[in-house]
XYZ file of C-alpha atoms in Angstrom:
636
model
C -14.061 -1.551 15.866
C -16.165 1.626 15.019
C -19.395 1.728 13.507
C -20.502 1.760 10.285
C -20.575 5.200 8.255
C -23.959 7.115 8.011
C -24.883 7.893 4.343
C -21.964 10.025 2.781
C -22.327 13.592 1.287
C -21.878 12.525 -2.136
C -23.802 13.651 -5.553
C -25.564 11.733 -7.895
C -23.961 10.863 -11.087
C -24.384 12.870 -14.071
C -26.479 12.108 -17.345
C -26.053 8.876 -18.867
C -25.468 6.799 -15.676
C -28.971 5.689 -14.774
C -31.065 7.460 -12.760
C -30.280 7.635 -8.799
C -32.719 5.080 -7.274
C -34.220 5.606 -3.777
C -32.761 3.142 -0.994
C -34.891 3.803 1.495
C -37.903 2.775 -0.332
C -36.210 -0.447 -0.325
C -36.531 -3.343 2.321
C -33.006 -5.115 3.804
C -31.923 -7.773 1.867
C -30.309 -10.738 3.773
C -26.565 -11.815 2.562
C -27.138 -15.298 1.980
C -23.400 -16.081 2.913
C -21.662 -14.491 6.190
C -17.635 -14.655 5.565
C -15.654 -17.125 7.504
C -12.515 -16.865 8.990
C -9.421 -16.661 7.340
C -7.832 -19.549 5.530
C -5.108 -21.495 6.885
C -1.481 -22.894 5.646
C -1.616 -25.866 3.836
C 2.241 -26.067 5.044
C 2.605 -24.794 8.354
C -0.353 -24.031 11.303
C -0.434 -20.745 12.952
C 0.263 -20.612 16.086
C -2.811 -20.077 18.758
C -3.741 -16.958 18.992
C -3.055 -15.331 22.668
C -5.823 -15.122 25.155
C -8.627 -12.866 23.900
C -7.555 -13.380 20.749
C -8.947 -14.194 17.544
C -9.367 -17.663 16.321
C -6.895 -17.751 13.342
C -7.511 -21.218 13.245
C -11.523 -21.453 12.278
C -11.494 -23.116 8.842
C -13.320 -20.843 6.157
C -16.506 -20.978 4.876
C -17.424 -22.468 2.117
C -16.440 -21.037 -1.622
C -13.928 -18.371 -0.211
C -10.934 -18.546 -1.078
C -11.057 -21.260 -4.414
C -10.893 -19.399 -7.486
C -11.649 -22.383 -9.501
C -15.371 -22.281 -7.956
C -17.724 -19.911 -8.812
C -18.193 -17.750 -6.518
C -22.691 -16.976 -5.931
C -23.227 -13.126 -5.902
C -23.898 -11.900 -2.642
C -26.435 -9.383 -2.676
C -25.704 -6.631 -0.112
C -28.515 -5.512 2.522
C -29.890 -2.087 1.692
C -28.952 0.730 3.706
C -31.460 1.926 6.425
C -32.901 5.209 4.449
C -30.552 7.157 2.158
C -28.186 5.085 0.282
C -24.594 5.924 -0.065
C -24.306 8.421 -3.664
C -27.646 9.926 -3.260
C -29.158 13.106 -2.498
C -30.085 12.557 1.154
C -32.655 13.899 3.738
C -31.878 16.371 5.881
C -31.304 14.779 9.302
C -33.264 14.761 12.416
C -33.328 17.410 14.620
C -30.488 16.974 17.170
C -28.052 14.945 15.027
C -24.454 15.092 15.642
C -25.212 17.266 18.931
C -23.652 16.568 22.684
C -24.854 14.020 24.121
C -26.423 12.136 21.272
C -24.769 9.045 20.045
C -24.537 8.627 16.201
C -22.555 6.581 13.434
C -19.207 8.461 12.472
C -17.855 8.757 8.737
C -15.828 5.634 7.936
C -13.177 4.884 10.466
C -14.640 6.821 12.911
C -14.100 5.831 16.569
C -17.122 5.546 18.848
C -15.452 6.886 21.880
C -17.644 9.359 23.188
C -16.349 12.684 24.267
C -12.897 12.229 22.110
C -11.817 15.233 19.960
C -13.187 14.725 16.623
C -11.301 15.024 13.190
C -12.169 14.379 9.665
C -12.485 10.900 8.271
C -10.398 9.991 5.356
C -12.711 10.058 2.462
C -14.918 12.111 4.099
C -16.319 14.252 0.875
C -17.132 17.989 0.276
C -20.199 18.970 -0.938
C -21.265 18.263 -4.038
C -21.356 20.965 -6.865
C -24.507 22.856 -8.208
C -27.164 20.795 -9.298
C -25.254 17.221 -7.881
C -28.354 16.884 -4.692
C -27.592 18.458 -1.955
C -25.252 18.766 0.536
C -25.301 16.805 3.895
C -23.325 17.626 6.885
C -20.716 14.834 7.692
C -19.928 14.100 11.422
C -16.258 13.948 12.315
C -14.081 11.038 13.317
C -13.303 11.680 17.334
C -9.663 11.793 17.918
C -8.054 9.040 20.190
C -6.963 10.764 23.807
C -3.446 10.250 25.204
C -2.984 6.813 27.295
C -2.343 4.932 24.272
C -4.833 3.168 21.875
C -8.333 2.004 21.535
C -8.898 0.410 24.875
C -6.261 0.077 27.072
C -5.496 0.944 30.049
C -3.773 -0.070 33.483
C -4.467 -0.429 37.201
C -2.414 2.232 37.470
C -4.031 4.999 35.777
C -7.063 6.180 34.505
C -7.680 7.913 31.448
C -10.082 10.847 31.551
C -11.777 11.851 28.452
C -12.873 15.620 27.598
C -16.519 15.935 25.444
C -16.678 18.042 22.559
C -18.994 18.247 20.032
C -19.156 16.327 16.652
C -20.035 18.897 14.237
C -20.726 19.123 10.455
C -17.552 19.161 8.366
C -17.702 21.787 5.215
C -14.374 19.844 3.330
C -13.306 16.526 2.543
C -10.460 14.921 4.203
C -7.936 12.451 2.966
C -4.908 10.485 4.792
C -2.311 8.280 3.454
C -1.192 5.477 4.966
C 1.334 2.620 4.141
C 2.442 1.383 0.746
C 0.582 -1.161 -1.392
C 1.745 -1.003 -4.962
C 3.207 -4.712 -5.735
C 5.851 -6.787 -7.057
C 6.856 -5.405 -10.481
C 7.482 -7.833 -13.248
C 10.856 -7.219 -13.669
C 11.744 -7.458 -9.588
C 12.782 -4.162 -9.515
C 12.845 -1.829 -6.351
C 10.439 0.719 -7.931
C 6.979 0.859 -7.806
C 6.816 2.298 -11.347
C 4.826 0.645 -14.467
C 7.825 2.605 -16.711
C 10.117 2.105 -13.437
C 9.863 6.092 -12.902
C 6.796 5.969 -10.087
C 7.714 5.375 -6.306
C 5.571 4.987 -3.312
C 5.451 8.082 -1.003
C 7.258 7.505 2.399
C 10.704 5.967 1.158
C 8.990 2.957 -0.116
C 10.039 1.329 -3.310
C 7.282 -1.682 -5.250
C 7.333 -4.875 -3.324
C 8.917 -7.683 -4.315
C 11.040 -10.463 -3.518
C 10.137 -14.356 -2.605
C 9.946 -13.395 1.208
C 13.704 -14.764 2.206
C 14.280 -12.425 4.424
C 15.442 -8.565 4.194
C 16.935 -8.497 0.453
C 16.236 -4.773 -0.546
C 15.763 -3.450 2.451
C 16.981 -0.119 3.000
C 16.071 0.451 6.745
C 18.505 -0.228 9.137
C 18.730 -0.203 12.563
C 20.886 2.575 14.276
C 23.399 2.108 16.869
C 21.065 4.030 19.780
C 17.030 3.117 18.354
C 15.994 6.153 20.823
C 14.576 8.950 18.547
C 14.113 12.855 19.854
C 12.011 15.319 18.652
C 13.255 17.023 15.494
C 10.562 19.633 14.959
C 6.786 20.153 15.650
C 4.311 22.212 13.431
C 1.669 24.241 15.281
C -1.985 23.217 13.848
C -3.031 26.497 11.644
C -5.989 28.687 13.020
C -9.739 27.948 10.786
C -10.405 30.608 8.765
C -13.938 32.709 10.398
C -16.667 30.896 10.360
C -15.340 27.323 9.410
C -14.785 24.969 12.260
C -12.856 22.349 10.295
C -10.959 22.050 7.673
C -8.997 19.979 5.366
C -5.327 19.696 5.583
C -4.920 16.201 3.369
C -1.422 14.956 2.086
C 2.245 14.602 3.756
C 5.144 13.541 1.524
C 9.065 12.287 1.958
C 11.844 13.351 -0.121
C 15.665 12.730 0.620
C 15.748 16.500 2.014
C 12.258 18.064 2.308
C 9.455 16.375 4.879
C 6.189 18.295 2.899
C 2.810 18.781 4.376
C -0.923 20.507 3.385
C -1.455 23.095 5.587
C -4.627 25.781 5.330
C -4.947 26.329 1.375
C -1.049 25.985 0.980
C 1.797 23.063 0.812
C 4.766 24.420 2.758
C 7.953 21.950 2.497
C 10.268 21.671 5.688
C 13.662 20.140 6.105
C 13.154 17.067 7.156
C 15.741 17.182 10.063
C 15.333 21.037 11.366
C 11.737 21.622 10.470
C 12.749 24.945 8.680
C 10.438 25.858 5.704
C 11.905 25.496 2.459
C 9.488 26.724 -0.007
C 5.618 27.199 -0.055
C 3.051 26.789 -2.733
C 0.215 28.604 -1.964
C -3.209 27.512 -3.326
C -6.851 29.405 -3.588
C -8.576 26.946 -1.420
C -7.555 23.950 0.566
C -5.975 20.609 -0.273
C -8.914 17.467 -0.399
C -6.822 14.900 -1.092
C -3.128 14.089 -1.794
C -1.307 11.338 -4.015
C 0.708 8.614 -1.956
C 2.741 8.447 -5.412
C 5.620 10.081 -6.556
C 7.424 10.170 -9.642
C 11.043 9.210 -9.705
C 12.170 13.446 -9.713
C 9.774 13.835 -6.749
C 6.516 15.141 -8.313
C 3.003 14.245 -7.097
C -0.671 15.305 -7.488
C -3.364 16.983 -5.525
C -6.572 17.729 -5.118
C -7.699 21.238 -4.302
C -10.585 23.873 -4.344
C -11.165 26.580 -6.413
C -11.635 29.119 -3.302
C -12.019 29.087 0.590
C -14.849 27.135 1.581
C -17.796 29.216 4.008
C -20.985 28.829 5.299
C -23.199 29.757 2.415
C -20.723 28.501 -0.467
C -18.399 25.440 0.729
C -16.748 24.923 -2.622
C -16.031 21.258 -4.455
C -13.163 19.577 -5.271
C -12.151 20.947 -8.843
C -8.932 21.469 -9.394
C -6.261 18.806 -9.836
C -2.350 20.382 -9.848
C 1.303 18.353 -10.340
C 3.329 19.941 -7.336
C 7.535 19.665 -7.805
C 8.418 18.366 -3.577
C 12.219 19.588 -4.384
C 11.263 22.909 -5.969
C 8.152 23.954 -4.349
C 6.838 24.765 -7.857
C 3.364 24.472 -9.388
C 3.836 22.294 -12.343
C 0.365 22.960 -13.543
C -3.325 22.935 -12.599
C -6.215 21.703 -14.812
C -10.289 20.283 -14.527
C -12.100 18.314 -16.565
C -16.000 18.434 -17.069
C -18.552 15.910 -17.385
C -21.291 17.081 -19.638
C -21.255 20.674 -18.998
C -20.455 20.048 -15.579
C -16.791 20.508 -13.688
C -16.020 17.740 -11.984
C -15.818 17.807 -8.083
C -12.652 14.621 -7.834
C -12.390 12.116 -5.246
C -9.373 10.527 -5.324
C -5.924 11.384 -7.409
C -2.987 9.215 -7.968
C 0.230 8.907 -9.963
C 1.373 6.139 -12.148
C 3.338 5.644 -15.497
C 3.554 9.321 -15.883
C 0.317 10.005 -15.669
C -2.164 11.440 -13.172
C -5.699 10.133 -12.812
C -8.146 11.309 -11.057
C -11.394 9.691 -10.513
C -15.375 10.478 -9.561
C -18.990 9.754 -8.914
C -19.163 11.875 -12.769
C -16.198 9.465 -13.802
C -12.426 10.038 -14.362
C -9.631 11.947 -15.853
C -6.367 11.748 -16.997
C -3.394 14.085 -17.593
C 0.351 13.893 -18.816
C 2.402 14.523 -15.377
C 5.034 16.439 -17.117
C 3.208 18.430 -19.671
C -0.657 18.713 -18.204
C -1.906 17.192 -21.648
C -5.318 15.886 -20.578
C -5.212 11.876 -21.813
C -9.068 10.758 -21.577
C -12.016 12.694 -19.732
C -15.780 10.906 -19.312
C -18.556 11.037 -21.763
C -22.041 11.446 -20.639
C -23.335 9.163 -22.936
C -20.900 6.277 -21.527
C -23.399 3.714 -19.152
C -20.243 2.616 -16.861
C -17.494 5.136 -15.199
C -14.550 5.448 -13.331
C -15.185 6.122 -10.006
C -11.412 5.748 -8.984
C -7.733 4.937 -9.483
C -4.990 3.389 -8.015
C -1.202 3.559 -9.148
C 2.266 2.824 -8.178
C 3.679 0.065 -10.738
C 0.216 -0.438 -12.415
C -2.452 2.110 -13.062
C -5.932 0.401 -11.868
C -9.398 1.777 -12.397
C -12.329 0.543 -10.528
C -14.891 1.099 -13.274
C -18.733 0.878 -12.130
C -21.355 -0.001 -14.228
C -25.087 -0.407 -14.084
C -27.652 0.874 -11.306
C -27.168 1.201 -6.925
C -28.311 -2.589 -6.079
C -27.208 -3.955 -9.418
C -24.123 -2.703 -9.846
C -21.166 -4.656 -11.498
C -17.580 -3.629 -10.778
C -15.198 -3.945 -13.485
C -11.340 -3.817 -11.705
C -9.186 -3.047 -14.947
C -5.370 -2.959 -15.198
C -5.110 0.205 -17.678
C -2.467 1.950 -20.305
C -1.934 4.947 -18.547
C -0.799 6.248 -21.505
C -4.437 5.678 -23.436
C -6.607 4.067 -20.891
C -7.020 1.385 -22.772
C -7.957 -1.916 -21.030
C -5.393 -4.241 -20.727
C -7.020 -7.034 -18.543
C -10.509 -7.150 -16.385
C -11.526 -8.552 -13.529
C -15.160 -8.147 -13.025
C -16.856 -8.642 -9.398
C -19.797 -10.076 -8.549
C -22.692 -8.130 -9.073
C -24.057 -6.340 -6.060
C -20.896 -5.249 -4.797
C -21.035 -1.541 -4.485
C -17.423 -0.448 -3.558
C -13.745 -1.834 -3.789
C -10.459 -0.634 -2.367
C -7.270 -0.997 -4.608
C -5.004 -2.460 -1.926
C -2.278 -3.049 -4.208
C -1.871 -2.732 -7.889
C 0.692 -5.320 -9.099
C 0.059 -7.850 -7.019
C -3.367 -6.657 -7.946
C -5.392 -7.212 -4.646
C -8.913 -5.689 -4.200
C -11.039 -5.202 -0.938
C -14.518 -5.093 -0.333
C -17.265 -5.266 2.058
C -19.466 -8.217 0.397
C -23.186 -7.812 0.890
C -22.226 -5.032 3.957
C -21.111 -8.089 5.678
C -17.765 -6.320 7.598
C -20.254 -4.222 10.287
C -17.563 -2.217 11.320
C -17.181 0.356 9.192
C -13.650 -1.040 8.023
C -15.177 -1.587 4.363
C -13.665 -4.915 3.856
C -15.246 -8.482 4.664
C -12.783 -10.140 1.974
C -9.667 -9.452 -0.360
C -9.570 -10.701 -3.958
C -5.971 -11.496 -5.563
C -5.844 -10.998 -9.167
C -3.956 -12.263 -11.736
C -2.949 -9.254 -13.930
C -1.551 -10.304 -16.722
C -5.190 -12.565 -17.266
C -7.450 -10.770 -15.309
C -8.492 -14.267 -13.451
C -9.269 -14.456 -9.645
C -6.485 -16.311 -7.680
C -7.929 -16.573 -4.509
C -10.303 -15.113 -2.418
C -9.535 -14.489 1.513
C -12.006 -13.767 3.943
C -11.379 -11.244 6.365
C -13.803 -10.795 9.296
C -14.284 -7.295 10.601
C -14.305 -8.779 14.027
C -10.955 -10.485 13.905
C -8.841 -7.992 11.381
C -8.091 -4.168 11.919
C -7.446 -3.134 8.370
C -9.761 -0.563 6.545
C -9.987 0.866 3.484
C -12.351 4.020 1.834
C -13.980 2.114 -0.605
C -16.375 4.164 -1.438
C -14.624 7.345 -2.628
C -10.226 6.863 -1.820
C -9.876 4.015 -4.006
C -6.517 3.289 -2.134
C -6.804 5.036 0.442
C -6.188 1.865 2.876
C -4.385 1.274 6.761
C -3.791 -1.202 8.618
C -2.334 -3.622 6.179
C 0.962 -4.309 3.151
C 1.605 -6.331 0.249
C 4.833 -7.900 -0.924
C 6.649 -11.325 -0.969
C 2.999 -12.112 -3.153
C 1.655 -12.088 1.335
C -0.872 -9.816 2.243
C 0.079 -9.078 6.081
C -2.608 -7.789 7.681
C -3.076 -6.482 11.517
C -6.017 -8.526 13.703
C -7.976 -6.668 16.073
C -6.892 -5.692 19.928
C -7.720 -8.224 22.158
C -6.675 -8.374 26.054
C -2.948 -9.375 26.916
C -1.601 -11.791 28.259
C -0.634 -12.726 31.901
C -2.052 -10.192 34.236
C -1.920 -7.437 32.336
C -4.945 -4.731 31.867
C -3.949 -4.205 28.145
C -4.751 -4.764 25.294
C -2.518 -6.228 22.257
C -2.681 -7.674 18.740
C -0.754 -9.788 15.949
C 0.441 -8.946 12.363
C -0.085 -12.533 10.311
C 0.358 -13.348 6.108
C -1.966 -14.524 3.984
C -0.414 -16.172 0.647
C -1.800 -14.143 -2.589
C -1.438 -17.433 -4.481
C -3.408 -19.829 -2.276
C -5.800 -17.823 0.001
C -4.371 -19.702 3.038
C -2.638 -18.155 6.072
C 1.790 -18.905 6.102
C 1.972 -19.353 9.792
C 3.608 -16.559 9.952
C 3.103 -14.064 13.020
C 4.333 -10.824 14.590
C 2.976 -10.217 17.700
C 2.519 -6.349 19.177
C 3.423 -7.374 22.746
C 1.334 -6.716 25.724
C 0.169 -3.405 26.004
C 1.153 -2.314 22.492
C -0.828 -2.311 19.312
C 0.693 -2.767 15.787
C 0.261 -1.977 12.353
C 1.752 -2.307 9.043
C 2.825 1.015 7.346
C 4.598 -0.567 4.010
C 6.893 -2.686 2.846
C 11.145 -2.427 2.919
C 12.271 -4.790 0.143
C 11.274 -8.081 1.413
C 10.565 -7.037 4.853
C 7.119 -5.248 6.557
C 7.846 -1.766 8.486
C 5.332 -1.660 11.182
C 4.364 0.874 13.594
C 3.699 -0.328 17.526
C 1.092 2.339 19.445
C 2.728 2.463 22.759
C 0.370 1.935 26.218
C 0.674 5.299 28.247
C 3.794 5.059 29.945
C 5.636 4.826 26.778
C 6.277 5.769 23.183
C 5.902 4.434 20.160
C 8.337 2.336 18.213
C 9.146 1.111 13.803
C 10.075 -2.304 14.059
C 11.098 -4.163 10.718
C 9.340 -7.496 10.500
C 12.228 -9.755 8.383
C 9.762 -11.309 5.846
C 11.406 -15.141 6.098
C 11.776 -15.447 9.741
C 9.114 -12.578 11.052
C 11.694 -12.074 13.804
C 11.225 -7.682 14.698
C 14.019 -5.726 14.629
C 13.617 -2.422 16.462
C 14.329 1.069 14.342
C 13.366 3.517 16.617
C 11.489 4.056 19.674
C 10.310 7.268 20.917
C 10.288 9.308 24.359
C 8.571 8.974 26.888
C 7.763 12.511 28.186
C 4.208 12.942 29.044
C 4.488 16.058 26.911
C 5.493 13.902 23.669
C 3.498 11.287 24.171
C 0.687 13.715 24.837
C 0.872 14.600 20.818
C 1.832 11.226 19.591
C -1.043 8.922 21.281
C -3.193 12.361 18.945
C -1.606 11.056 16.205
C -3.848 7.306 15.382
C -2.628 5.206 13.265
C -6.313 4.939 12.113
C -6.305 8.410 11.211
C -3.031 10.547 10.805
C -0.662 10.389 7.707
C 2.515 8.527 9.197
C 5.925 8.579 7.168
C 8.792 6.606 7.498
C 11.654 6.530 6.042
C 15.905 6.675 6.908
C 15.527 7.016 10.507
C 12.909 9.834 10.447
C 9.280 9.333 11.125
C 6.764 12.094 10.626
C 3.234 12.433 11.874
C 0.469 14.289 11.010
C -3.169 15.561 11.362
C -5.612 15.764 8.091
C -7.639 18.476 9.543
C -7.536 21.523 11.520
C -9.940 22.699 13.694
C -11.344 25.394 16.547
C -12.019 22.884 18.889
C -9.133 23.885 21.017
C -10.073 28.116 21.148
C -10.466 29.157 24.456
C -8.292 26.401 26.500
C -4.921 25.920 27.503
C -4.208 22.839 25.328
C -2.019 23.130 22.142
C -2.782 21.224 18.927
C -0.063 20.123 16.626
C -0.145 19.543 12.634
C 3.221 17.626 12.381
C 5.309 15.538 14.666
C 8.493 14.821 13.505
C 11.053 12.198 14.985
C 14.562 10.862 14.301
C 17.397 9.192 15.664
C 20.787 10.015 15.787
């Protein structure tokens, strides 16, 4: 997997937090614990893994994954210089130049030469008198040929250089589904039942007998064609990469960030229906919708350039039918405006959340609910929504910190129940809000960059710990942005009370050159692994997008002769049924294999999937090769 993420570009917090500590006068602490492998069914064994594999069957370690035990704090081991949140030093001469190797941003690939992109939760610069800014290396884009590392006697798969360069915005992706079973089993991810998950996804639910709810069928002929493609916009003078954050579904309208504007197409011609245009461009995007098809968004103030690149300030509702701005409003901290993170929708209310803390609005009238005080010692550094509204709350200083995960009246913010981590964790990931399952990379144990070592399943209605799974970085593919997304997470869904999760690539079987993986389910309840597994197939690699009633929707990356395929994973049996598979062209899969699973924003929903890219770039002036925005397939 990729490396771990250089110091972020992100500004100190403001008065009343405690004062920004120094990292890199501090010496590496050892984790006292490494995480083991994942747990196992008490009922039924997993199957061995295929060759090259990983070894689903290693018991874990001791004190993961028993909530009645304590669990010892695992202190994490301090960053090499700079510390994540803190004004940095400018880097060495040289860095994030051709030919010089370097960690990426979170998620980012270590395949040198690739195109780069933004990684999601990649942040802009901070505002006057936050530190100062940093440049941020892009995430290098995946070539055509199919993922990570495969290949085939057959073929070789030449890779073009270009240079990582420093990234003015902050990018964002979403990815699949995770909002939870709701209480009263229905099909909406809502806590008032009026909040859906972007994508055609409803909350997740059911006891796992198979596909009740599902909405996805399979069509008659599963070969899809190419409904549309958008052309990636031209950079504005002077910036070499920019945002282009958020993609939505709607029954009629496929809608998509472009350069400082959100233009929605019809999602079967590709024709623009509308555009909103904004002052500056889009940093991040809700995955949630309400039940009439509003979201939220992130945006600047103004175009970003060289001497002023702008923050993230302004938080708008957007109507995805309409094409109207609802309204626009900031929030200060102190005297401060508040450069946002991360945004989401739940309840009727938006929330948006920061190193200076969070805010809160009415969705249909802009009210503003709750806004931070400086004099408060914790705040809330993010949000998560869907059926529940979650706020990952931090308190106390970088080294000593204390998480508080707190299921929250989005109405009042008021706590409702708390689950507080052990201290020393610095970030969590809200994988899923009711179940309430948090991720985290305990005492920067994952070394991959993915951001998660283990997964915590909370009861919400007490705020207890049900279990605690270990998830190795070296034998699991799923990553979240912990550190400023919130929820922002790939590679993994939650329904059925089963977190399915996908493991890494390993090689194939038989005498193939590829490389493959599994999809397997980890019971919420118990910690332990079902036995249940859905395997990618030689030469493919797959990955859960969301869930479809009681059944996982799953995306397989094609090797290069072929193209990608949705499969429905039945959530009793975990038998795959097929829901589309696209061409083979060279020219299509030429854009899809650009379009990583890792990175893009893939859709899915009634036959149409929809790709996209959460930056543009220059990288491509001067040559012959075209860069695309969207993707869109369907079948008949």
């Amino acid at each position: 997997m990729t490396q771990p993420p250089p110091p972020p570009n992100q500004p100190p917090q403001q008065p009343g937090f405690g004062p920004p500590q120094d990292p890199s006068q501090q010496q590496p602490a050892q984790s006292p614990q490494q995480p083991g492998q994942p747990p196992q069914s008490q009922q039924q064994q997993p199957p061995s893994a295929p060759a090259g594999g990983p070894d689903l069957n290693k018991a874990p370690e001791p004190g993961y994954g028993y909530p009645q035990a304590p669990q010892p704090s695992a202190p994490p081991a301090a960053p090499q210089g700079p510390g994540y949140g803190y004004p940095q030093q400018p880097p060495a001469a040289g860095y994030g130049y051709p030919g010089q190797a370097q960690p990426g941003p979170y998620g980012q690939p270590q395949q040198p030469g690739a195109y780069g992109q933004p990684g999601y939760g990649q942040p802009g610069y901070g505002q006057p008198g936050y530190g100062y800014p940093q440049p941020a290396t892009m995430p290098m884009q995946p070539q055509p040929g199919g993922g990570g590392k495969k290949f085939n006697s057959q073929i070789a798969i030449i890779v073009s250089a270009v240079v990582a360069i420093a990234l003015i915005v902050g990018g964002g992706v979403w990815y699949a589904s995770s909002s939870g079973k709701d209480d009263d089993s229905k099909n909406t991810a809502g806590g008032d039942g009026k909040n859906k998950t972007n994508g055609g996804g409803g909350g997740e639910n059911g006891s796992g007998s198979g596909s009740a709810g599902a909405q996805e069928k399979a069509p008659a002929d599963t070969g899809s064609k190419v409904l549309f493609q958008v052309p990636a916009p031209k950079t504005p003078k002077d910036v070499t990469s920019i945002s282009t954050a958020g993609s939505w579904l709607t029954d009629t309208v496929y809608a998509k960030s472009g350069i400082a504007e959100v233009v929605g197409y019809d999602r079967a011609k590709g024709t623009k229906k509308w555009t909103i245009d904004l002052p500056g461009p889009v940093c991040e995007g809700s995955g949630r919708t309400t039940e009439d098809n509003k979201t939220a968004i992130i945006f600047k103030p103004d175009m970003p350039t060289k001497g002023d690149p702008q923050s993230c300030t302004q938080v708008a509702v957007i109507d995805l039918e309409t094409g109207k701005e609802v309204w626009t409003k900031t929030a200060q901290s102190g005297t401060m405006p508040i450069s946002f993170n991360n945004v989401t929708v739940s309840g009727g209310t938006v929330a948006a959340g920061s190193t200076s803390g969070g805010a809160a609005w009415d969705v249909a009238t802009g009210k503003q609910l709750w806004a931070p005080k400086t004099s408060d010692s914790c705040y809330d550094s993010g949000y998560a929504g869907g059926a529940k509204l979650v706020a990952v709350r931090k308190c106390g200083e970088y080294e000593a910190r204390q998480l508080h995960i707190q299921n929250i009246d989005p109405k009042t913010g008021k706590v409702i129940t708390e689950y507080k981590m052990d201290e020393g964790i610095e970030y969590a990931a809200v994988v899923s809000t009711d179940p309430l399952v948090v991720a985290a990379d305990v005492g920067d144990s994952a070394g991959d960059g993915s951001g998660i070592s283990d997964f915590f399943s909370v009861d919400n209605k007490t705020g207890k710990l049900r279990t605690r799974i270990s998830a190795p970085g070296e034998d699991f593919a799923a990553r979240c942005d912990a550190i400023y997304k919130i929820e922002k997470c790939s590679g993994l869904a939650v329904g059925n009370d089963r977190l399915y999760i996908a493991t890494e690539e390993h090689d194939g079987s038989g005498e193939s050159y590829g490389q493959t993986n599994e999809i397997v389910a980890f019971d919420l309840a118990t910690g332990k692994q079902t036995g249940q597994r859905a395997d990618a197939g030689d030469d493919y690699e797959i990955y859960p997008l969301r869930m479809d009633g009681n059944n996982v929707l799953a995306y397989k990356r094609p090797p290069y002769d072929k193209g990608g395929q949705i499969v429905s994973i039945d959530g009793g049996t975990f038998k795959q049924t097929t829901l589309m598979e696209n061409p083979a062209t060279e020219n299509v899969r030429d854009v899809e294999a650009r379009m990583s699973p890792d990175y893009a924003e893939i859709l899915f929903s009634k036959g149409g999937l929809y790709m996209s890219s959460v930056y543009a770039s220059d990288f491509s002036a001067g040559t012959d090769r075209k860069e695309y925005l969207v993707i869109a397939f369907g079948t008949s």
